Every structure is written in structure tokens, then in C-alpha cells.
Short mmCIF file of C-alpha atoms and ligand atoms in Angstrom, two decimals:
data_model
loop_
_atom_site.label_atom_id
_atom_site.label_comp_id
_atom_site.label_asym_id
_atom_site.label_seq_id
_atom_site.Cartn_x
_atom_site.Cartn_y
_atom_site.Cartn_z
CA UNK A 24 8.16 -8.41 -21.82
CA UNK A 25 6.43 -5.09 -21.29
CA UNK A 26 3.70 -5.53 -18.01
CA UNK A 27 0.52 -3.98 -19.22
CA UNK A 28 -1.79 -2.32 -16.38
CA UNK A 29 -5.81 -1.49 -16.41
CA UNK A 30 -7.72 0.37 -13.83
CA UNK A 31 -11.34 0.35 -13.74
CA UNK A 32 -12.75 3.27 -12.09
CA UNK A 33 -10.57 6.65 -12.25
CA UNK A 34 -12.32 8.46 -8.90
CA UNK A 35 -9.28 9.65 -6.44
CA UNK A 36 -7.78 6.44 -5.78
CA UNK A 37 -7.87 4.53 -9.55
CA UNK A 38 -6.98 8.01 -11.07
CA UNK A 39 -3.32 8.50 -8.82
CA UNK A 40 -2.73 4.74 -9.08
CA UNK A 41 -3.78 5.54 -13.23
CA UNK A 42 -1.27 8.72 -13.32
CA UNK A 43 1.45 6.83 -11.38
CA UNK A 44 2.10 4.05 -13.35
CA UNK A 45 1.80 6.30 -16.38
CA UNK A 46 4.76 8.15 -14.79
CA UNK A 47 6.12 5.03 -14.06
CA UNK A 48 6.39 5.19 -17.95
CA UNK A 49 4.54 1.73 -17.93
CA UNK A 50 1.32 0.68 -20.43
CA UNK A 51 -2.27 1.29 -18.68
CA UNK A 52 -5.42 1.08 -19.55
CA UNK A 53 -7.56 3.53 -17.86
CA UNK A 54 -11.59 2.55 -17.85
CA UNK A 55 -14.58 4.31 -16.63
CA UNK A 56 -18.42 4.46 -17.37
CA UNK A 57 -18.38 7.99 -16.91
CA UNK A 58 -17.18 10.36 -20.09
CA UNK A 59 -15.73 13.25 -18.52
CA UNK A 60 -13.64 11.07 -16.26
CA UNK A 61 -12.18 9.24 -19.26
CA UNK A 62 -11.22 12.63 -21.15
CA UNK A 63 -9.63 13.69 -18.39
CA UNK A 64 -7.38 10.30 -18.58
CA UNK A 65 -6.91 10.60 -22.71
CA UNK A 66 -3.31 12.35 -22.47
CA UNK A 67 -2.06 10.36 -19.70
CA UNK A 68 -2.94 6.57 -20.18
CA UNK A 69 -2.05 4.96 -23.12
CA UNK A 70 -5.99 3.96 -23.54
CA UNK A 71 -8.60 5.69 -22.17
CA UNK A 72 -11.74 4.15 -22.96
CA UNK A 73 -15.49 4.70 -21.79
CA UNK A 74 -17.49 1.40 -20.62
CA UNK A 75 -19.21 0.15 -17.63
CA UNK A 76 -17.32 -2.86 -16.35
CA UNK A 77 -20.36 -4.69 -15.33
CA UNK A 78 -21.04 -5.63 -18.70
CA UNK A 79 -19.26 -9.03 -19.66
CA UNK A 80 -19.23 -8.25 -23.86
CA UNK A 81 -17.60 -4.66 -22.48
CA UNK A 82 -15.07 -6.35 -20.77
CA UNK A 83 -14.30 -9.02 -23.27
CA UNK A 84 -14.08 -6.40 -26.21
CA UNK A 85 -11.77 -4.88 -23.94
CA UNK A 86 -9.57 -7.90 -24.79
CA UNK A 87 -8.48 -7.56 -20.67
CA UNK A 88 -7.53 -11.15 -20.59
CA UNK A 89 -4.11 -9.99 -22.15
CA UNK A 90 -3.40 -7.70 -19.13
CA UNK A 91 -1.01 -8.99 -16.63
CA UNK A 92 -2.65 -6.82 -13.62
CA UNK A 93 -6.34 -5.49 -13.44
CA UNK A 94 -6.89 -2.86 -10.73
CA UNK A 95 -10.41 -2.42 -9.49
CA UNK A 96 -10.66 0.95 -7.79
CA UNK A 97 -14.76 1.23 -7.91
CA UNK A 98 -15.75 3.43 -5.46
CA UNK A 99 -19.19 3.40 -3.52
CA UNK A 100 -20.41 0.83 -6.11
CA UNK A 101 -20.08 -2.11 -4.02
CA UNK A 102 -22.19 -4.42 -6.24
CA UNK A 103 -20.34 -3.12 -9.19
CA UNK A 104 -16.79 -3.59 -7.63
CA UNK A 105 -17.80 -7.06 -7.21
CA UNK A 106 -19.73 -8.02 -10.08
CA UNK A 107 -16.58 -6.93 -11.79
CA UNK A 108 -14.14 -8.35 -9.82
CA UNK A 109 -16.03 -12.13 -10.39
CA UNK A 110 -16.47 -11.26 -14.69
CA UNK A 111 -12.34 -10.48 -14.71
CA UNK A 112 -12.07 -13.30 -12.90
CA UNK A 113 -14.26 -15.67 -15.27
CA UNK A 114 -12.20 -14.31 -17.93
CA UNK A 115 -8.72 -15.28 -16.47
CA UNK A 116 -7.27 -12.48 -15.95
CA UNK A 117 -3.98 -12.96 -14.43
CA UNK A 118 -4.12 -10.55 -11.18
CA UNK A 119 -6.71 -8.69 -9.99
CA UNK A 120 -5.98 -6.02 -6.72
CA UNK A 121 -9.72 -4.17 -5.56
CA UNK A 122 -10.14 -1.54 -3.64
CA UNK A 123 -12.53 -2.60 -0.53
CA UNK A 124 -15.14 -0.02 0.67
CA UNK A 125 -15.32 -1.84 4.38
CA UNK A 126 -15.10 -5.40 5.98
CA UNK A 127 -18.15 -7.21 4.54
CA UNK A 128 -16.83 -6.42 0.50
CA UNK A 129 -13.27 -7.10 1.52
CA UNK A 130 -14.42 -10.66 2.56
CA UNK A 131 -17.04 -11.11 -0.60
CA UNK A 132 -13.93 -10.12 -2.55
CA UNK A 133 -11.40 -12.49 -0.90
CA UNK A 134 -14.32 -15.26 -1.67
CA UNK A 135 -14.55 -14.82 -5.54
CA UNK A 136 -11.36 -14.80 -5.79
CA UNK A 137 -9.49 -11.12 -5.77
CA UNK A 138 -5.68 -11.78 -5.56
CA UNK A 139 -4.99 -8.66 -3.32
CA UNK A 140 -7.80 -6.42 -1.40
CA UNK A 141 -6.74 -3.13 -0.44
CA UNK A 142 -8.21 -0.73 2.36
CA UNK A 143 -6.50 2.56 1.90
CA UNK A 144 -9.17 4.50 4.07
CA UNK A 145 -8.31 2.21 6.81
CA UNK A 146 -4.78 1.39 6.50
CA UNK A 147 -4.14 5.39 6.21
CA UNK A 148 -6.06 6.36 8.91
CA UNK A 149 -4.18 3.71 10.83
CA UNK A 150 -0.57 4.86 10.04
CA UNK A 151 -1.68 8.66 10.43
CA UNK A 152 -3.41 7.25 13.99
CA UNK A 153 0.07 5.73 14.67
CA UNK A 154 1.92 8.95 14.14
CA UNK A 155 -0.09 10.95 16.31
CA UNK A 156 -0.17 8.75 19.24
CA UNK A 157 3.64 8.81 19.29
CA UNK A 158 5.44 12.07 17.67
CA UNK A 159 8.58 9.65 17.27
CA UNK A 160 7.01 7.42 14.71
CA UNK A 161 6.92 8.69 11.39
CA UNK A 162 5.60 6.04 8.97
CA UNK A 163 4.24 2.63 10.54
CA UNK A 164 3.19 -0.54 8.17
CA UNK A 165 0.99 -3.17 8.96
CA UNK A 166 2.94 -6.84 8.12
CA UNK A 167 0.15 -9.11 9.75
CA UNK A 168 -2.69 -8.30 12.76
CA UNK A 169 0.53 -8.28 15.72
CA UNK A 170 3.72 -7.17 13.34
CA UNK A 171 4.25 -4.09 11.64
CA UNK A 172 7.30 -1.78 10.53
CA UNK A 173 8.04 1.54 11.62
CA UNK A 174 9.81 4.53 11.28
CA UNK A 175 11.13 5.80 14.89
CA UNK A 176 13.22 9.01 14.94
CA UNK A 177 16.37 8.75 17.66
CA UNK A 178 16.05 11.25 20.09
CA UNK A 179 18.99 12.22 22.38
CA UNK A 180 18.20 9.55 24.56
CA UNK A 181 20.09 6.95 22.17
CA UNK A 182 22.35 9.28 20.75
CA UNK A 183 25.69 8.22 20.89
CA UNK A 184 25.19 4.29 21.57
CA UNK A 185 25.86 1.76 18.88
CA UNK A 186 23.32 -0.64 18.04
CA UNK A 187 25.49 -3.10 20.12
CA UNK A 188 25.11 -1.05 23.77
CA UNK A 189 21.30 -0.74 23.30
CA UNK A 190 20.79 -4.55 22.67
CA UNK A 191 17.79 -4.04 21.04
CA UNK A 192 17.15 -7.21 20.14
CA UNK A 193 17.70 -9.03 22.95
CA UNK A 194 16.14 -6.53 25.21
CA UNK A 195 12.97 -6.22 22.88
CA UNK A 196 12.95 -8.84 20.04
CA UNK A 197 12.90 -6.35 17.45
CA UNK A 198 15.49 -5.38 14.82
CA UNK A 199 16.42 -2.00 13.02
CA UNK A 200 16.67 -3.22 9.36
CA UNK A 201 17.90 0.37 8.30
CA UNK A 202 19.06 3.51 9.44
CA UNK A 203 17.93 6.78 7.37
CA UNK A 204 20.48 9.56 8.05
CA UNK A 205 20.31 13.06 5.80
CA UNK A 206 20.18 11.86 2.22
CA UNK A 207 22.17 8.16 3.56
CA UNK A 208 20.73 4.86 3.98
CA UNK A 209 22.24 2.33 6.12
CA UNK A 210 20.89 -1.19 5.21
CA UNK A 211 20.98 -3.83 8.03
CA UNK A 212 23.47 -1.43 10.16
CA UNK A 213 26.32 -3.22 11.69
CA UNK A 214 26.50 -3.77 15.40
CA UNK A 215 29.09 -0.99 16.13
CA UNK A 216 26.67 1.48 14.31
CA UNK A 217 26.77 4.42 16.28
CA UNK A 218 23.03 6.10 16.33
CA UNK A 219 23.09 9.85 15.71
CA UNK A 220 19.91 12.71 17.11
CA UNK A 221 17.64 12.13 14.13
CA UNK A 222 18.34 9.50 12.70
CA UNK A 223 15.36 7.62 11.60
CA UNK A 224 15.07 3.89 12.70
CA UNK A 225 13.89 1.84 10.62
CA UNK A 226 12.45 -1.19 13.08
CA UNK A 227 10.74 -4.65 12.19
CA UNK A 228 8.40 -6.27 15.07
CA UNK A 229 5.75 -7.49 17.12
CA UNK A 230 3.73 -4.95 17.89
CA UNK A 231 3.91 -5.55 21.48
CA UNK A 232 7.99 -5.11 21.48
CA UNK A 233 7.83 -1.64 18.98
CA UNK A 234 5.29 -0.48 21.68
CA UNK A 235 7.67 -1.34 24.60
CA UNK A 236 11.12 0.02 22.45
CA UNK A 237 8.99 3.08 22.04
CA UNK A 238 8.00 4.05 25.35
CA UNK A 239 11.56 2.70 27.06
CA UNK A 240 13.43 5.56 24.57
CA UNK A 241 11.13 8.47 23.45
P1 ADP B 51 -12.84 7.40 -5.07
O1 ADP B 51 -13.30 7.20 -3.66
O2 ADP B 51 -11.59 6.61 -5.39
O3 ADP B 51 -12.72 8.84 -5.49
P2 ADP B 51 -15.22 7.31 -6.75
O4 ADP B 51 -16.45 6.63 -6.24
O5 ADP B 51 -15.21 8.78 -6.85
O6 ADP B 51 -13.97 6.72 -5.96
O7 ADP B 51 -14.85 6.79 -8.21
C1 ADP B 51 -15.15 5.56 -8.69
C2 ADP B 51 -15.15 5.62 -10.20
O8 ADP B 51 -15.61 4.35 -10.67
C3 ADP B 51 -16.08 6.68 -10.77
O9 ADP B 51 -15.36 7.49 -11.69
C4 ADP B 51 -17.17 5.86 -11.46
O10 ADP B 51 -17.63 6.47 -12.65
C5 ADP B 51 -16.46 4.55 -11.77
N1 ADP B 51 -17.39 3.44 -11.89
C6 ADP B 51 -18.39 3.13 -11.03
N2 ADP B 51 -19.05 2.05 -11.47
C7 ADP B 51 -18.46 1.67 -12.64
C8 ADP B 51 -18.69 0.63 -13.59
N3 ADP B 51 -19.67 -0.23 -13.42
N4 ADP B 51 -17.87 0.56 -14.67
C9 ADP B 51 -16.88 1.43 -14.84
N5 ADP B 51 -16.61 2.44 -13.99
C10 ADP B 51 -17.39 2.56 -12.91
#
């Protein structure tokens, strides 16, 4: 079976999540009150269709409890984000991710119900934050308040040594999952691994013991 996708709102963030899953070459729905927004979506969803989501008979003639994954990606509109979010959910609808706009909807949302909240403001600004505090770490994602995974690029100082001689999980708790080397990628790297100038690290932690890995190499 074929998933089928909506997205409610086509500002920035509903419109690239819209145009990627249409790339994707999967079946979305793309929905906004505003006209010219919608035309812009006609050649690249398979339905584009005007309506303002905070209407219940717009949303039901919508037929969106036959979609397996509703996205929410209202902007400012707080009230209508969650107004929304609580008449998809009334309706059944299967999943439902929303975009939060700060702390206080991200907890209304959690409360009626919204299966996954995202944050990408924050969680951007945290992992570009991240990579300018340390110019080793490339990419960092957040797992749970203390864990995260990051991308750490070996520098000269553990050139040479295989995963085994650095004891990196003894010696910090942590553990390189993968190694990305030119166009290669070494999943779970074997002990005698030998770490080459570059290489990017692919490492799974606490917080704490990254931090500590970090500042002991780089
Ligand atoms: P972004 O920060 O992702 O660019 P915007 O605020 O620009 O977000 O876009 C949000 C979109 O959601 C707009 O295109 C707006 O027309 C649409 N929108 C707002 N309220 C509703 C609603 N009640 N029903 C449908 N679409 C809505």
C-alpha cells in the first residue's frame, strides 16, 4: 500500500517538506487558505487544494481521515495550528507531526494529542550553535535532553590509531557507530579500524562524554 501525505500550510517549512515528498515520488496533499500559495503547489503535489483548516466540514470534505500522515506546518497562527491539530485529531487521523512556534504550543500540542511536535527554529539553531562552538563537529542531533549524535572530523591528533588504541569507550563511554571516509561508509567500524586525517566520526553519547572526547582530541 501506497502512504498518502497532506500538509496544511505551504509557508517555507510545509512547502520543502510539500516539494520533498513529491520528489520522494510519494502522494501529497498540499492545503492552504491562501490562493496564490496553492497555485504555486498545483504542478508539484498531486492535490493542491484551497481551504482554511480551521473549518471542520473543510476538513471532512477533504476526506483526510484516509491519509496515513497529516503534517501541520501553520506558521504564526498559533490558534489555528492548534485548532487544527485537535479537528484532525477528532477525525482519526492516523498521525499527525506540527510544527511548534515556541514552548507553550509545543506543550498545548503534546496535550491534544499531536503524535510528533517539531521545533526546526530551535533544533537548527542548536546544531548550527554546536558547529560553531567546536569547528570539529559538523552535524550534531539531539536523542534526548543529555544524549545526542555527532559528526566529529579526525584531526591529526588520532590519525593513525585504530579504534582499539584510543579506547574510546572505555575512556569516555561513547561509541563511533560509523566512520565517513571520501565517498565510503564504515558501519559499526571494527576495533582494528585504523582512523585516517578527515575522517568524519560518527559518535553516539552523553553529552557530557562527546564534550570531554571533544576537547581531549581537537
Ligand atoms: P513558515 O514560517 O513555514 O514560512 P508561514 O507562516 O509563512 O510559515 O506559512 C504558514 C502557511 O499556513 C501560510 O501559507 C498560511 O496561508 C497557511 N495557513 C495559516 N492558517 C491557515 C489555516 N487556518 N488553514 C490553512 N492554511 C493556513
Amino acid at each position: 500500500m501506497r502512504k498518502e501525505f497532506a500538509v496544511i500550510g505551504l509557508g517555507r517549512f510545509g512547502g520543502s517538506i510539500c516539494r520533498a515528498l513529491a520528489e520522494e515520488g510519494l502522494e501529497v496533499m498540499a492545503i492552504d487558505r491562501n490562493e496564490d500559495r496553492v497555485n504555486e503547489f498545483s504542478m508539484i503535489a498531486t492535490h493542491a487544494v484551497v481551504g482554511d483548516t480551521t473549518d471542520e466540514s473543510v476538513v471532512k470534505s477533504l476526506g483526510i481521515r484516509n491519509f496515513d500522515h497529516v503534517i501541520v506546518a501553520i506558521g504564526d497562527n498559533i490558534q489555528a495550528s492548534i485548532l487544527t491539530t485537535l479537528i484532525l485529531k477528532e477525525l482519526g487521523v492516523n498521525k499527525i507531526t506540527v510544527k511548534a512556534q515556541n514552548d507553550y504550543h509545543e506543550k498545548v500540542l503534546r496535550k491534544i494529542g499531536a503524535d510528533h511536535v517539531v521545533h526546526p527554529e530551535r533544533d537548527m539553531g542548536k546544531r548550527i550553535a554546536h558547529s560553531i562552538v567546536s569547528n570539529n563537529v559538523l552535524d550534531y542531533l539531539e536523542l534526548s535532553d543529555e544524549h545526542s549524535i555527532v559528526e566529529i572530523v579526525a584531526n591529526e591528533k588520532l590519525a593513525g590509531y585504530s579504534l582499539i588504541d584510543l579506547d574510546i569507550r572505555a575512556k569516555y563511554g561513547i561509541n563511533i557507530v560509523a566512520i565517513k571516509r571520501k565517498n565510503e561508509i564504515i558501519v559499526s567500524p571494527k576495533a582494528h579500524e585504523r582512523i585516517q586525517v578527515n575522517d568524519i566520526l560518527i559518535v553516539i553519547g552523553a553529552d557530557v562524554d562527546i564534550n570531554r572526547f571533544e576537547k581531549k582530541v581537537m
